[in-house]
One Martini backbone bead per residue (centre of mass of N, CA, C, O) as a GRO file, in nm:
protein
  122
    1UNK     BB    1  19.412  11.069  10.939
    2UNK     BB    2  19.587  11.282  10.827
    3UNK     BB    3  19.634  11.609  10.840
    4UNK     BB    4  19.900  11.664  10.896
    5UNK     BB    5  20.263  11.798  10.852
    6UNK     BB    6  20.622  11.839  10.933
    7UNK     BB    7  20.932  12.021  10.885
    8UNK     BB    8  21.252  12.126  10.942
    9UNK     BB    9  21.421  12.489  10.927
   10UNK     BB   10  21.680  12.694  10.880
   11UNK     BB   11  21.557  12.781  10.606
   12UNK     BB   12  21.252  12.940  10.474
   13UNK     BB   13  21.291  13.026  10.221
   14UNK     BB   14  21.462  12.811  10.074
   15UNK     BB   15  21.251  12.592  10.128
   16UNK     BB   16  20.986  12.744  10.000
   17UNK     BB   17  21.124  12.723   9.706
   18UNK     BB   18  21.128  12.415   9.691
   19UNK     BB   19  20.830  12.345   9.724
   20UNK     BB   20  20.681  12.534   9.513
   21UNK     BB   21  20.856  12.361   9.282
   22UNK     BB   22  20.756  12.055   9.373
   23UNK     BB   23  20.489  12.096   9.415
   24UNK     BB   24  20.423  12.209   9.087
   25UNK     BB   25  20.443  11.937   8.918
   26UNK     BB   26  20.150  11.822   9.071
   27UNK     BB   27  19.935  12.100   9.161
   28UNK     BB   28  20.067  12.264   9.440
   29UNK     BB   29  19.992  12.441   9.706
   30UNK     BB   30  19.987  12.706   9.858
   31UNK     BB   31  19.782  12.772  10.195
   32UNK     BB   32  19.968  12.877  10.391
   33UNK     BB   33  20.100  13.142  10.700
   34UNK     BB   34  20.233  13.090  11.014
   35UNK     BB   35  20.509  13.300  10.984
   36UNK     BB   36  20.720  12.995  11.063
   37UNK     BB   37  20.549  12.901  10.772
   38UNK     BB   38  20.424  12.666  10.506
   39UNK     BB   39  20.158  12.523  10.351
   40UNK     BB   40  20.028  12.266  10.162
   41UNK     BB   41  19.753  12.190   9.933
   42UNK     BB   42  19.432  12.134   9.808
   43UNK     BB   43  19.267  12.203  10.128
   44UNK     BB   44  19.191  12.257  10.443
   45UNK     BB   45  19.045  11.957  10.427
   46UNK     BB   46  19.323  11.845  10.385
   47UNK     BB   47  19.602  11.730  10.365
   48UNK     BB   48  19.936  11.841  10.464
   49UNK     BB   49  20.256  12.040  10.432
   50UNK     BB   50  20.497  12.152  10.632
   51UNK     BB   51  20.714  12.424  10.715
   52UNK     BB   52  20.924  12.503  10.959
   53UNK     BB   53  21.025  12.647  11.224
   54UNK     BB   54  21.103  12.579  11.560
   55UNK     BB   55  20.934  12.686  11.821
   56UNK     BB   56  21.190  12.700  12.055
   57UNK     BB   57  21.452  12.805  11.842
   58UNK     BB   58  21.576  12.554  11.768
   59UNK     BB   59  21.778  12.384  11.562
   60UNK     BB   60  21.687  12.224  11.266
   61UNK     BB   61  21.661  11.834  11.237
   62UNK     BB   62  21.673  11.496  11.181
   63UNK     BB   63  21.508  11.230  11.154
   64UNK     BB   64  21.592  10.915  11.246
   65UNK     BB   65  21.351  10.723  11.033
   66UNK     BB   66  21.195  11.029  10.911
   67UNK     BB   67  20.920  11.007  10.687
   68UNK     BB   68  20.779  11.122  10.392
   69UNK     BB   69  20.511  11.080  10.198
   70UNK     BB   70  20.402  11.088   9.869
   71UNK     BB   71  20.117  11.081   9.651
   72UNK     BB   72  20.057  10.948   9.342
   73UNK     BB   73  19.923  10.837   9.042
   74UNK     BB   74  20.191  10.834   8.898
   75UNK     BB   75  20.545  10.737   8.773
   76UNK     BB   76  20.560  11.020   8.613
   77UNK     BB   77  20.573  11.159   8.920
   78UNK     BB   78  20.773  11.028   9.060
   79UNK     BB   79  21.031  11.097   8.836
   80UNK     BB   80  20.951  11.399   8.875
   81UNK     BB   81  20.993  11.471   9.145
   82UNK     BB   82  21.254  11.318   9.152
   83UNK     BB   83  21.395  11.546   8.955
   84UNK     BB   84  21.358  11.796   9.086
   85UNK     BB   85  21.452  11.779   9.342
   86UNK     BB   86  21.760  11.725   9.207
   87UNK     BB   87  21.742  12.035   9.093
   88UNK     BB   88  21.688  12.191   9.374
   89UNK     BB   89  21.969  12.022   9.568
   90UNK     BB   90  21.859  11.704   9.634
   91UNK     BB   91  21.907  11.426   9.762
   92UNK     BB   92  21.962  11.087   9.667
   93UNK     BB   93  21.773  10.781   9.809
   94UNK     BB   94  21.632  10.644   9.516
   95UNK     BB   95  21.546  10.563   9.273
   96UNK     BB   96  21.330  10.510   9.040
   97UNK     BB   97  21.082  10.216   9.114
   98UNK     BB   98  21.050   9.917   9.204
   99UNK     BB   99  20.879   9.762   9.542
  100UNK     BB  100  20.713   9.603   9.513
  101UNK     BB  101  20.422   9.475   9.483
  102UNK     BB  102  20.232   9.767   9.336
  103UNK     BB  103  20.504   9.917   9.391
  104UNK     BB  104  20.652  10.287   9.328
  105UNK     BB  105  20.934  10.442   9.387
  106UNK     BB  106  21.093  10.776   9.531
  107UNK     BB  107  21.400  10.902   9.689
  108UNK     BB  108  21.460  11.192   9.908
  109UNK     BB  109  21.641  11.517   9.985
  110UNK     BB  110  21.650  11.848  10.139
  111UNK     BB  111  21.799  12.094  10.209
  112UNK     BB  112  21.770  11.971  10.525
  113UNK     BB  113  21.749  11.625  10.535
  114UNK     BB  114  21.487  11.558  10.463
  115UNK     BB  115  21.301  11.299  10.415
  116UNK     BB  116  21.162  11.154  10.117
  117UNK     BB  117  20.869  11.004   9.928
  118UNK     BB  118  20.741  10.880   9.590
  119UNK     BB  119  20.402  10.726   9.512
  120UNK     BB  120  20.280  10.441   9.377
  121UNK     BB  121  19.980  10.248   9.298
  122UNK     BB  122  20.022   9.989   9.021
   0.00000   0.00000   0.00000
């Protein structure tokens, strides 16, 4: 259902350095450039992550309440992001753990205080 996702930032550079290196953990790349932005995934027929400069000019802010979620298959890849994160300056929101039965997550803010959590079932 989802086909992409996107997320505000006021360094689009520095944003852009903290992405590549964060989904290169899991085998991700930039897919796309978009001039105000630039989006991740792996093929243009899936979805995919972006970050962009926001469209009206105005500065990019946190919305209260919104996460984007990474799935990923396995508990060493959510420890994974979940430690590159916090090594390329983002802040922790919830250490690597279980959450409920046969869910296992980890929680994190970008550089730009967007929330973000990676999850793995079973």
């Amino acid at each position: 259902m989802i086909g992409y996702t996107t997320l505000g930032t006021n360094d689009l550079p520095r944003a852009a350095a903290f992405y590549d290196e964060l989904f290169a953990v899991i085998g991700i790349q930039r897919i796309m450039d978009f001039g105000r932005g630039y989006a991740w995934g792996t093929g243009m027929d899936k979805p995919a992550f972006g970050v962009m400069r926001p469209f009206d000019g105005k500065p990019a802010s946190v919305g209260n309440g919104v996460m984007i979620a990474l799935a990923v298959d396995s508990q060493d890849k959510v420890r994974a992001l979940h430690a590159k994160a916090l090594a390329l300056g983002g802040a922790d929101e919830g250490a690597p753990g279980p959450r409920g039965e046969g869910f296992y997550a980890a929680y994190f803010r970008d550089l730009d205080g967007n929330k973000l959590n990676a999850f793995c079932m079973g």
